[in-house]
Coordinates of C-alpha atoms and ligand atoms in Angstrom, one line a residue:
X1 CA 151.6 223.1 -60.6
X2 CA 148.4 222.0 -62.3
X3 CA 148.9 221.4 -65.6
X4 CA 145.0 221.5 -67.3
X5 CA 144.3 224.0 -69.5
X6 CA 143.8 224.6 -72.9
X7 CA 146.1 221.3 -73.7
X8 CA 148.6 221.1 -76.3
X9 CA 148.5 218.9 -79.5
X10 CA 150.7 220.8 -81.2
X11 CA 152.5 224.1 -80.6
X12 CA 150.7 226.8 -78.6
X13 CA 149.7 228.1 -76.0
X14 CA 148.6 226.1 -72.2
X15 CA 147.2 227.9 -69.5
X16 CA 148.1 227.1 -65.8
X17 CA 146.8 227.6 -62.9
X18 CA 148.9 228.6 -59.9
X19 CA 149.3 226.9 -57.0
X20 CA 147.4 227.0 -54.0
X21 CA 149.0 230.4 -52.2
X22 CA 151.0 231.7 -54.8
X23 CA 149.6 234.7 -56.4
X24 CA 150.0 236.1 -60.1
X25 CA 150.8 239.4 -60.9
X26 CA 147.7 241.6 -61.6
X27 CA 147.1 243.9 -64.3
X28 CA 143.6 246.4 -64.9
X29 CA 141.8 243.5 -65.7
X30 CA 142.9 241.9 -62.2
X31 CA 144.8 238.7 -61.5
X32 CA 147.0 237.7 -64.7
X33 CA 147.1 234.2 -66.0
X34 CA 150.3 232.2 -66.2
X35 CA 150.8 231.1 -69.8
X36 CA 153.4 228.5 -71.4
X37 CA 154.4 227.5 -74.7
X38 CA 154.4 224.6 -76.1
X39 CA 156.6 222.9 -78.8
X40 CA 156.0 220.3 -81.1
X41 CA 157.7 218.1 -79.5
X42 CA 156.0 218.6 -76.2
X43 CA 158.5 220.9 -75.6
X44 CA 157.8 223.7 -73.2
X45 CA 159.0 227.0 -73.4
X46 CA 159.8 229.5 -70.7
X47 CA 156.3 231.0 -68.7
X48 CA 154.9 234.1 -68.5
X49 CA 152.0 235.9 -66.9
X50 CA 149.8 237.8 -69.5
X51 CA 146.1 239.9 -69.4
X52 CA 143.7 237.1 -68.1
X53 CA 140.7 239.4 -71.0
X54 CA 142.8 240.5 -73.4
X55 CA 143.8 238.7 -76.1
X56 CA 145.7 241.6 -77.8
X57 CA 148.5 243.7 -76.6
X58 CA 147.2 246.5 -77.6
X59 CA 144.3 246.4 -74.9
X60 CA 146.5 245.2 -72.3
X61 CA 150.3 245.1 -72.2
X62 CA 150.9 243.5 -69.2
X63 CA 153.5 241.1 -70.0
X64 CA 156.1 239.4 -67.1
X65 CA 158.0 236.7 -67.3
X66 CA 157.2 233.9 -64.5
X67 CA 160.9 233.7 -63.3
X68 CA 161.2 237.8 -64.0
X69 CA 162.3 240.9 -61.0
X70 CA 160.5 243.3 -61.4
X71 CA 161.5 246.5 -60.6
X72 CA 160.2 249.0 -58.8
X73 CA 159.5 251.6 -61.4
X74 CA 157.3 249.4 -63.5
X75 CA 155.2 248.3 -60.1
X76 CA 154.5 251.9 -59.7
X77 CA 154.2 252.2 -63.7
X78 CA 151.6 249.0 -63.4
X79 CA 150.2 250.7 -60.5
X80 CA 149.5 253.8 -62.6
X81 CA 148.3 251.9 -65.6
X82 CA 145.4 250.0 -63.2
X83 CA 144.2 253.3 -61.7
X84 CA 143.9 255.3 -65.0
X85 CA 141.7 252.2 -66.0
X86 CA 139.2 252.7 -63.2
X87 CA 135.9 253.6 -63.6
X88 CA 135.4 257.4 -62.9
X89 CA 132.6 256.8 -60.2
X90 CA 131.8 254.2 -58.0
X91 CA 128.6 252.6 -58.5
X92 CA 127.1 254.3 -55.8
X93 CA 127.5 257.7 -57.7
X94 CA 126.3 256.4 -60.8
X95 CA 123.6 255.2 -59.5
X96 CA 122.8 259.0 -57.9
X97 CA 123.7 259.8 -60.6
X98 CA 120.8 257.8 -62.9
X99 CA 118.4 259.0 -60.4
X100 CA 119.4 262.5 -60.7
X101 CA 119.2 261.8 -64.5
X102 CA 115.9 260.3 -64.7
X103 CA 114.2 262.9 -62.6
X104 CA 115.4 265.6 -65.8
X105 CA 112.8 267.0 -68.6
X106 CA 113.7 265.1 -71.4
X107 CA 115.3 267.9 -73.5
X108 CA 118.3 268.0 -70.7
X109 CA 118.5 264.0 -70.6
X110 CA 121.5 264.4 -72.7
X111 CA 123.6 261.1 -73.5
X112 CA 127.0 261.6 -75.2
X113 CA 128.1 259.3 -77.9
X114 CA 131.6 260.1 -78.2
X115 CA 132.7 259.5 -74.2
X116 CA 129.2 256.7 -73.4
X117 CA 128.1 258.2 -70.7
X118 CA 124.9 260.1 -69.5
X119 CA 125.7 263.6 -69.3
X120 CA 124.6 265.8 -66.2
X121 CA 123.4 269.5 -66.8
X122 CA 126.2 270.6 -65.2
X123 CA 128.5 268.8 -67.6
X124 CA 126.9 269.8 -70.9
X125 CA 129.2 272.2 -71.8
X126 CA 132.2 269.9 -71.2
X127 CA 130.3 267.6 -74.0
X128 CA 129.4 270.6 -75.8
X129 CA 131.2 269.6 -79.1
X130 CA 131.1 266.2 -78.9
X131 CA 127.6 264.3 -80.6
X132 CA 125.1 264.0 -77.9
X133 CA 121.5 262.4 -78.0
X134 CA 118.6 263.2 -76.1
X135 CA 117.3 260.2 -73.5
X136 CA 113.8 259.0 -73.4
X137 CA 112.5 257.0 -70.3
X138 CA 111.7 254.0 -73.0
X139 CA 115.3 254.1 -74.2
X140 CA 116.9 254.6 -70.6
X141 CA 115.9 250.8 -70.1
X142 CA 117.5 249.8 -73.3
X143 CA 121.5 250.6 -72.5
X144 CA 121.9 248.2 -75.6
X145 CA 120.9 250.2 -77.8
X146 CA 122.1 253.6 -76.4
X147 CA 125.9 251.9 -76.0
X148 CA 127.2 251.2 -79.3
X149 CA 128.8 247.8 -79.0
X150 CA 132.3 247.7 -78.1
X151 CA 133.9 246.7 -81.4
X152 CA 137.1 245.1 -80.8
X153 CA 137.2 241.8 -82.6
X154 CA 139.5 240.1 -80.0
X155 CA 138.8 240.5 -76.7
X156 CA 135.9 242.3 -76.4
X157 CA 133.4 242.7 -79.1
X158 CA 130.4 242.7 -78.3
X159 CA 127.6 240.6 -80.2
X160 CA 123.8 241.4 -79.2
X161 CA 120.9 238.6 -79.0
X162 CA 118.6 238.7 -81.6
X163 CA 114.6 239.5 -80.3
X164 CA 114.4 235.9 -81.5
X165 CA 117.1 234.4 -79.6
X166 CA 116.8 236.1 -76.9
X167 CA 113.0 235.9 -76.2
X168 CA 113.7 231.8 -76.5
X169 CA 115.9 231.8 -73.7
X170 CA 113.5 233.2 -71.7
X171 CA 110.8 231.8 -72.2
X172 CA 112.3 228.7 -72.2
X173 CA 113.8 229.7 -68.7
X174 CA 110.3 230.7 -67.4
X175 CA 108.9 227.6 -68.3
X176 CA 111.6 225.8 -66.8
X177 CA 110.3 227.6 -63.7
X178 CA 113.6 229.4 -62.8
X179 CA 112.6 233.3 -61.0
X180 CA 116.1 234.6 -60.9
X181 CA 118.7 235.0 -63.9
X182 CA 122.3 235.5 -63.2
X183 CA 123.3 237.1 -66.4
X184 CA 126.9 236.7 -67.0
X185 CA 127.8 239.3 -70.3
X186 CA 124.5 238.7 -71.2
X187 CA 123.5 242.5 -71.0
X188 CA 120.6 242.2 -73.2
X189 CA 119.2 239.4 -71.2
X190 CA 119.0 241.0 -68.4
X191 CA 117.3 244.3 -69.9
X192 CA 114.5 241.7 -71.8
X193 CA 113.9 240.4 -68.0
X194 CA 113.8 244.2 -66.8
X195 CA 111.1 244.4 -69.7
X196 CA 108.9 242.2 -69.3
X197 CA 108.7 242.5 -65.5
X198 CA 107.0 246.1 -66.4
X199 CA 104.7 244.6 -68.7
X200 CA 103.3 243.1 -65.2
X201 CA 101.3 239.6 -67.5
X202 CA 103.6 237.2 -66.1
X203 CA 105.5 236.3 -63.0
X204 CA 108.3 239.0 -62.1
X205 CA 112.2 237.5 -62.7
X206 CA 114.7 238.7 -61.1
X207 CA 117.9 239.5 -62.8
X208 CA 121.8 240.4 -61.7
X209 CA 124.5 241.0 -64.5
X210 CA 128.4 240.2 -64.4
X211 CA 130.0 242.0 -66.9
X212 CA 133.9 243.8 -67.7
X213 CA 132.0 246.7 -69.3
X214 CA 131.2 249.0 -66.6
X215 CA 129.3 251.7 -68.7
X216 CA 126.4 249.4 -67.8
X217 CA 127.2 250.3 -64.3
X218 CA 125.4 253.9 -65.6
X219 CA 122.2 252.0 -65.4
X220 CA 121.6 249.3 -63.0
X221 CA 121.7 249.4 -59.3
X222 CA 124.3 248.1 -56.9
X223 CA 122.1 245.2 -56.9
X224 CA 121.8 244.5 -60.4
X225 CA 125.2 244.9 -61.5
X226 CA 128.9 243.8 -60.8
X227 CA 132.1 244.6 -62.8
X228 CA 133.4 241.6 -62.6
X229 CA 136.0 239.3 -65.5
X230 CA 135.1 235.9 -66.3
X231 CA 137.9 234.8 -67.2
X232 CA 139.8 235.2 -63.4
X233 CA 136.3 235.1 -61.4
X234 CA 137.6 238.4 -60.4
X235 CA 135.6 241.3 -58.9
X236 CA 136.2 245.0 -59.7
X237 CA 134.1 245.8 -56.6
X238 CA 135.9 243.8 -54.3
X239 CA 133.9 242.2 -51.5
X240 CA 130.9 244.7 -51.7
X241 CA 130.6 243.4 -55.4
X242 CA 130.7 239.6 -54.3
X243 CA 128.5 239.9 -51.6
X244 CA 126.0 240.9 -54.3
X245 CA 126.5 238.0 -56.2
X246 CA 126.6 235.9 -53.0
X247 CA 123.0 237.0 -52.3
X248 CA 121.4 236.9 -55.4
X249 CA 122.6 233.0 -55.5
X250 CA 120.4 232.5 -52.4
X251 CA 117.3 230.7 -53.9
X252 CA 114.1 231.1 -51.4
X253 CA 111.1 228.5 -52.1
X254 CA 109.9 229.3 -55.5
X255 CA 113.1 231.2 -56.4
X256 CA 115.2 229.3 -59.1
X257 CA 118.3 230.7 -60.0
X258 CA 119.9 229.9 -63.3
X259 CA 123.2 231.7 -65.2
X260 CA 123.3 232.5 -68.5
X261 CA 126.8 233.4 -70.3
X262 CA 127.9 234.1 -73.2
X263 CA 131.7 235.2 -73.5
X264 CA 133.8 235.9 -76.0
X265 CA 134.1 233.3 -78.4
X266 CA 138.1 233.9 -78.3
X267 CA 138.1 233.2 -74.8
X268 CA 139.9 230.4 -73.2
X269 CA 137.7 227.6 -72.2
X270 CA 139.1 226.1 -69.1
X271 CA 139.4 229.8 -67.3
X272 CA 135.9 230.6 -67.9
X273 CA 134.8 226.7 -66.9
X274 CA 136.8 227.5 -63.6
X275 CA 134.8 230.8 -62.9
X276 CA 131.8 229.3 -63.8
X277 CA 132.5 226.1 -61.7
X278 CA 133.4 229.2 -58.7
X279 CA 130.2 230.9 -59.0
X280 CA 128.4 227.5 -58.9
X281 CA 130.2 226.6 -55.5
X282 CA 128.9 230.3 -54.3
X283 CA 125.7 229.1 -55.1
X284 CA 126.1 225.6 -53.6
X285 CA 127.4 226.8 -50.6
X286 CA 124.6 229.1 -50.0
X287 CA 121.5 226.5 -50.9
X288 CA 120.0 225.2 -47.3
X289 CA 121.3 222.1 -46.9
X290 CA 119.2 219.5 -48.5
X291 CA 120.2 216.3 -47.7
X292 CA 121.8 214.9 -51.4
X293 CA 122.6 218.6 -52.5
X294 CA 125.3 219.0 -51.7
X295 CA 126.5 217.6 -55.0
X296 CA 124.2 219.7 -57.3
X297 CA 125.6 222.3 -59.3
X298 CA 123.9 225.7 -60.6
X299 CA 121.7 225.1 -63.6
X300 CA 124.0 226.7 -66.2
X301 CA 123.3 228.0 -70.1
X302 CA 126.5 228.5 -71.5
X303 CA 126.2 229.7 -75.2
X304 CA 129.6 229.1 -77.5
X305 CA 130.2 227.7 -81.2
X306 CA 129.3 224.0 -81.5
X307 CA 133.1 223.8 -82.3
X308 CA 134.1 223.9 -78.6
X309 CA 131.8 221.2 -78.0
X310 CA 134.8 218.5 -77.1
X311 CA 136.4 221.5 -75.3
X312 CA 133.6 222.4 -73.3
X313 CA 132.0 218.4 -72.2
X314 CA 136.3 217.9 -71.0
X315 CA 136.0 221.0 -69.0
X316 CA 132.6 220.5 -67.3
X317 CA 131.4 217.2 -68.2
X318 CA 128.0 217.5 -66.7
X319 CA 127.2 219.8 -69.9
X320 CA 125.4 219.1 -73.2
X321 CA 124.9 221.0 -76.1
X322 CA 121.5 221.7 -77.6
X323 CA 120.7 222.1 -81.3
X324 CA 119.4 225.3 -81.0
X325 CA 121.0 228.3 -83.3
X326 CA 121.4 231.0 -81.6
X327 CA 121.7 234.2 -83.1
X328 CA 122.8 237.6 -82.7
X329 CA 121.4 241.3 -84.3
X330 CA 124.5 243.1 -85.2
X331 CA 126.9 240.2 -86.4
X332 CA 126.4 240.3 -89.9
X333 CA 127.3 236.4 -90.7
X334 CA 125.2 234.7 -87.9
X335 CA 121.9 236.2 -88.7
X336 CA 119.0 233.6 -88.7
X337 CA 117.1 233.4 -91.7
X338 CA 116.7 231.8 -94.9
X339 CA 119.1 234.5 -96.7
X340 CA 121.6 232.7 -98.2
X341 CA 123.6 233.9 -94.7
X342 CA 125.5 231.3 -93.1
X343 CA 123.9 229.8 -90.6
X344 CA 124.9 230.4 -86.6
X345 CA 127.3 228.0 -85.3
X346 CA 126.5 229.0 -81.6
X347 CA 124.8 226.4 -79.3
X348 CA 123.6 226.1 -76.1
X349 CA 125.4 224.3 -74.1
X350 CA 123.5 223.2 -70.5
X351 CA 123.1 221.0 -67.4
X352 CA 119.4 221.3 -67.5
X353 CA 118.3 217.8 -68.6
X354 CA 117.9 218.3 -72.6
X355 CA 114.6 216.8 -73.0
X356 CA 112.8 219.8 -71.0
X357 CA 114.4 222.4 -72.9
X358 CA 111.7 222.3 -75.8
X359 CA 112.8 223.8 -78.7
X360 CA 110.2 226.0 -81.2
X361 CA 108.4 223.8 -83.7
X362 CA 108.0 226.6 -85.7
X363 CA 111.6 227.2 -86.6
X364 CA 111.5 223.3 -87.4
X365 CA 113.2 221.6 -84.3
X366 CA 111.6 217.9 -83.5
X367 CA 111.6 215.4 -80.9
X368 CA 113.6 212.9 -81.3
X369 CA 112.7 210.1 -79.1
X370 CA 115.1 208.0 -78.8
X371 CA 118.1 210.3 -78.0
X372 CA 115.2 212.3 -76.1
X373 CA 116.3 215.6 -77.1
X374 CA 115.2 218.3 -79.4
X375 CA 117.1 218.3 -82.5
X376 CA 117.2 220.2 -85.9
X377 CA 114.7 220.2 -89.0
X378 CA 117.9 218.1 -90.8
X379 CA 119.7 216.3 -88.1
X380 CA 118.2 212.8 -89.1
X381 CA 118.8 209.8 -86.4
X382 CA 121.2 207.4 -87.3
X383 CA 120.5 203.9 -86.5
X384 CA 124.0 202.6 -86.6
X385 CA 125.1 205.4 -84.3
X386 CA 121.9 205.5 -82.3
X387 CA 122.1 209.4 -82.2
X388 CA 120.9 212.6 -84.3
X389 CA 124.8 213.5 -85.3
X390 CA 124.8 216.9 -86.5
X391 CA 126.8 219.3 -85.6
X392 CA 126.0 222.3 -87.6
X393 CA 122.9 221.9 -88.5
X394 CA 123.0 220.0 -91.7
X395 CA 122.0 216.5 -92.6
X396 CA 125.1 214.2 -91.9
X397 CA 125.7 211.0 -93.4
X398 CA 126.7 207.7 -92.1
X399 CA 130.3 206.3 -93.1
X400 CA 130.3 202.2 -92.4
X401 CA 133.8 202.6 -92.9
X402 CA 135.0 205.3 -90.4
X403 CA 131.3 203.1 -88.9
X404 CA 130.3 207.0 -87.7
X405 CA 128.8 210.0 -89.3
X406 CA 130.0 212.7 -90.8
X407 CA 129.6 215.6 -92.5
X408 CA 127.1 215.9 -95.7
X409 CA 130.6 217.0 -97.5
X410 CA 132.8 214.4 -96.9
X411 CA 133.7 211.3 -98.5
X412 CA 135.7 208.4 -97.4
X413 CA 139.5 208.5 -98.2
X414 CA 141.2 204.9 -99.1
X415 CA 144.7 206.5 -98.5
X416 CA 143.6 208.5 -95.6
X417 CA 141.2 205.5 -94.5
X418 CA 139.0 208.3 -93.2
X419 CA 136.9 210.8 -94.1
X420 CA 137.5 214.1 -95.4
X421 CA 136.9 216.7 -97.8
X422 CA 137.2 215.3 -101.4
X423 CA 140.4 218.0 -102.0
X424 CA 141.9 217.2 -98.5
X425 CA 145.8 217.2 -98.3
X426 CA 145.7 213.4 -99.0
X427 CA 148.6 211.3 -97.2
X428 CA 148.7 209.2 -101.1
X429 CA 149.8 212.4 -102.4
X430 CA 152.7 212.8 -99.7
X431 CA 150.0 216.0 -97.7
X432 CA 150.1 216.2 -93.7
X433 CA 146.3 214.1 -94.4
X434 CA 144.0 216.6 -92.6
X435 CA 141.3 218.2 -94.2
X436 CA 140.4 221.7 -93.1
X437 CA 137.2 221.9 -94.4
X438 CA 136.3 224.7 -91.9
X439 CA 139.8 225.9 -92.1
X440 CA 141.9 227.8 -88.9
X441 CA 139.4 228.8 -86.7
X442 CA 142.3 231.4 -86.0
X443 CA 143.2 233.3 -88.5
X444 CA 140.1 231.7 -91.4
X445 CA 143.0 230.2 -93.7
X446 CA 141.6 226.9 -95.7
X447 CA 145.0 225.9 -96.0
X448 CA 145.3 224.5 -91.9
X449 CA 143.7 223.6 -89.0
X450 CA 144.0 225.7 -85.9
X451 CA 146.8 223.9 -84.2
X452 CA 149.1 224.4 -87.1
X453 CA 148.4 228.2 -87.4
X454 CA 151.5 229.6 -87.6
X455 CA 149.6 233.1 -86.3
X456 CA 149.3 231.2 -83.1
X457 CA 153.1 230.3 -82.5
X458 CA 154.0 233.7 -81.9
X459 CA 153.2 235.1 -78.3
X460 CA 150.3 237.5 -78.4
X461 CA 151.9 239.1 -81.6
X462 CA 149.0 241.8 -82.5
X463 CA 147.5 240.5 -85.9
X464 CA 147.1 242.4 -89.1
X465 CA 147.7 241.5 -92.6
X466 CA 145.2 239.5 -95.0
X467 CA 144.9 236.6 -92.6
X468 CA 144.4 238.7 -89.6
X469 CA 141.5 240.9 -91.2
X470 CA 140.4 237.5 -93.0
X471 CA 140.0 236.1 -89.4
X472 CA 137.9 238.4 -88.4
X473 CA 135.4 238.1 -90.9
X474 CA 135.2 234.8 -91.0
X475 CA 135.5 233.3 -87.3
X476 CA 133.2 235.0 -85.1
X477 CA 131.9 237.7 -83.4
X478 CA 135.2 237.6 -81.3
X479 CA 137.6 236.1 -84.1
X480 CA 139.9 234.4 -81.7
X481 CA 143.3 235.0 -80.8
X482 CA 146.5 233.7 -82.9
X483 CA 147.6 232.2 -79.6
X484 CA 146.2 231.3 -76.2
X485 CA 143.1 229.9 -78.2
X486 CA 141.3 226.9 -76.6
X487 CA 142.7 223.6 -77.9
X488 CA 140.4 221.4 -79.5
X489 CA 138.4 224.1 -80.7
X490 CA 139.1 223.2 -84.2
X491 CA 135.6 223.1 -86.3
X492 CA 134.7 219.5 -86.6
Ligands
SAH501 N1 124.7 238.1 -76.5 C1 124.9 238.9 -75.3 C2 126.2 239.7 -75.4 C3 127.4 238.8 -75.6 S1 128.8 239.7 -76.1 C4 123.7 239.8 -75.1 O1 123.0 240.0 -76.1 O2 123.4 240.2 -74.0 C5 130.0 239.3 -74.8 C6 129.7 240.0 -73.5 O3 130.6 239.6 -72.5 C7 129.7 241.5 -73.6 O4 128.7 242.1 -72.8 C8 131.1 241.9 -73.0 O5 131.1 243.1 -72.4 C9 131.2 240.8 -72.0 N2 132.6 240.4 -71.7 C10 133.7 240.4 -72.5 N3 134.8 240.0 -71.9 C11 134.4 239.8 -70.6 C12 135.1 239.4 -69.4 N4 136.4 239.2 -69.4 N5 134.5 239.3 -68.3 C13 133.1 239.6 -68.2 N6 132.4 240.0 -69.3 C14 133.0 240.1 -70.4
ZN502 ZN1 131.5 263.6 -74.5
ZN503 ZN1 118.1 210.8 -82.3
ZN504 ZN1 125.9 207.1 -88.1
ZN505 ZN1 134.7 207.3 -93.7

């Protein structure tokens, strides 16, 4: 047994992988992950196999016990549970189905809002009480706006690119000269692309989008679209599905191809650096051998908090995080702008060489020559360090002391012999010596860090209560999960 995942510095949650050959259990969402617990102590509790997606068990009850029978009513009863969960069509009828729909006058283009899903004149009167909307051809290529966003704080809510954000990727993309965007739940990505290949000014990209919400599957063709989970690498559509992606990794001369993901902010690090590291051998595998490639890995843009930043560089070490804020339309704390809103703590995080991604002068990013990268208006280079050091955006300060910077906030701590928050829990006056000053990125309390949330001890316990509903205002667009959360994703 591997033992690499989401490590343990306290007690929680680690996720393993199985061994070559042996299988886990599967549950709607497709293979399960193996999870154990993990004391204080390093003590390690019994295993079990849990929803590789869902963080809550609301959204997916799968739950077995490594070591567990099972018996043959609850295979058929799992059985049961994964078909119900299917899509109603394959993506061959939806996509008869779109044409069919986008061949209609507009006034019988009928989209219902209740059940998501473009409604056929032959099914109107089964939608007949439910809200329906009529479908223009403009807003038939903008399933982002039609769709309301799946809502679900843990697992799978779903947070849209700003225009600004999302019109910087790409253009940053073009410029890097990449043709062909593998858009990994980046839905509004690939519609931009879809966009702007109809305004017919530049050169045309070509786009394919993985994603675990199939009502997208109403719109795109086969070619354009897999149901697939990103945290398993698994493939609602089977072989079919990854043939698809296989292809579109194919680069011809003048063909790029670059992914783009951005999951759920609650998701588990090392299972999503695993899938990503999957798709890249696809990739790899299908590049004509050039001699020295065969080491190269797919030019990745993986967009997470700056917080996962020691997370992410131990999972895929060829990654660096850029200063750029990226920012999303319908979460209402990471807004860009000068609005007294808190400023977005997602990043980039990227292979491509950091000095060609340029980012806008405009919005105040420099140069900074020597670390020869684009940095933030704030994030002043330190001589002693010999880097730009912020994190978050703000001007850091250096500490000869701790001989590193450090937060704007902080000041150094004789008792401590660090730096902290001036009302840390101070080791002179008998506290555990940690300052939180970001608090538990699990459940938003001031009073802890993440890997002492006592949320996160209990096994995929479903949250409510004041620190449940004050986590999900506070920690992101997917608040993460009181357990099974990525180690070291504790704010810096
Ligand atoms: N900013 C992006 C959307 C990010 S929200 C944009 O504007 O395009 C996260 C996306 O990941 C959603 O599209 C969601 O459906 C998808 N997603 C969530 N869990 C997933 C999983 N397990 N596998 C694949 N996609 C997932
Ligand atoms: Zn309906
Ligand atoms: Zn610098
Ligand atoms: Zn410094
Ligand atoms: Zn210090």
């Amino acid at each position: 047994m591997e033992r690499t995942e989401e490590k343990s510095d306290g007690t929680g949650l680690e996720v393993l992988f199985p061994e070559e050959g042996k299988t886990a259990p599967c549950c709607a969402h497709g293979p399960t992950l193996l999870f154990e617990k993990v004391g204080s102590g390093g003590a390690r509790g019994r295993r079990f196999y849990a929803c590789s997606a869902c963080r809550d068990r609301k959204d997916c009850s799968f739950f077995q016990w490594e070591d567990e029978k099972v018996s043959e009513a609850s295979v058929l009863a799992r059985e049961a549970e994964i078909q119900s969960k299917r899509p109603r069509f394959t993506q061959e009828e939806y996509r008869i189905r779109f044409l069919t729909f986008a061949a209609l006058p507009l006034d019988e283009r009928k989209f219902c809002e209740e059940c998501q899903v473009l409604v056929l004149p032959a099914e109107h009167s089964a939608h007949s009480a439910h809200r329906t909307r009529t479908v223009s051809a403009a807003q038939l290529r903008r399933p982002s706006l039609l769709l309301s966003p799946l809502g679900n704080k843990k697992s799978n809510a779903q947070y849209l690119f700003s225009e600004r954000s999302a019109c910087f990727l790409l253009d940053a993309l073009a410029s890097l000269g990449y043709r062909k965007v593998l858009c990994v739940g980046t839905p509004r990505l690939q519609e931009l692309i879809k966009q702007r290949n109809l305004q017919q000014n530049q050169e045309p990209m070509q786009s394919l989008l993985l994603d675990i919400d199939y009502r997208y599957a109403q719109f795109y063709a086969q070619d354009q679209f897999c149901h697939y989970n990103m945290f398993n690498h698994h493939f609602f559509g089977g072989q079919a599905s990854r043939t698809v992606l296989e292809n579109f990794l194919e680069e011809v001369p003048g063909q790029k191809v670059v992914m783009v993901a951005d999951p759920p902010f609650g998701g588990l690090v090392r299972p999503l650096a695993n899938s990503f590291s999957l798709i890249s051998q696809m990739w790899r595998r299908r590049r004509r051998q050039e001699p020295g490639d065969s080491e190269a890995d797919l030019p990745l843009v993986w967009i997470f908090p700056y917080f996962f930043e020691p997370r992410i560089l131990e999972c895929l070490p060829s990654l660096a995080m850029l200063d750029y804020q990226v920012d999303y339309d319908n979460h209402p704390l990471y807004k860009h702008g000068k609005t007294g809103r808190r400023q977005s703590p997602v990043r980039i995080f990227t292979n491509i060489p950091a000095q060609d991604v340029v980012l806008p002068a405009e919005e105040g990013y420099r140069f900074c020559s020597l670390c020869q990268r684009y940095v933030s208006s704030l994030n002043k280079h330190c001589s002693a360090c010999n880097l730009c050091p912020s994190k978050d955006g703000r001007q850091w300060k250096h500490c000869s002391a701790c001989s590193r910077c450090v937060k704007p906030s902080w000041r150094h701590c004789l008792a401590c012999s660090r730096c902290a928050l001036p009302d840390h829990p101070c080791r002179s006056a008998g506290g555990r010596g940690g300052a939180a000053e970001d608090g538990c990125f699990s459940c938003g309390s001031l009073q802890h860090k993440q890997n002492a949330c006592p949320l996160r001890a209990r096994p995929r316990s479903s949250s409510s209560g004041p620190r449940a509903r004050r986590r999900s205002q506070k920690a992101s667009r997917h608040a993460a999960p009181p357990v099974a959360q990525s180690r070291g994703a504790r704010p810096l």
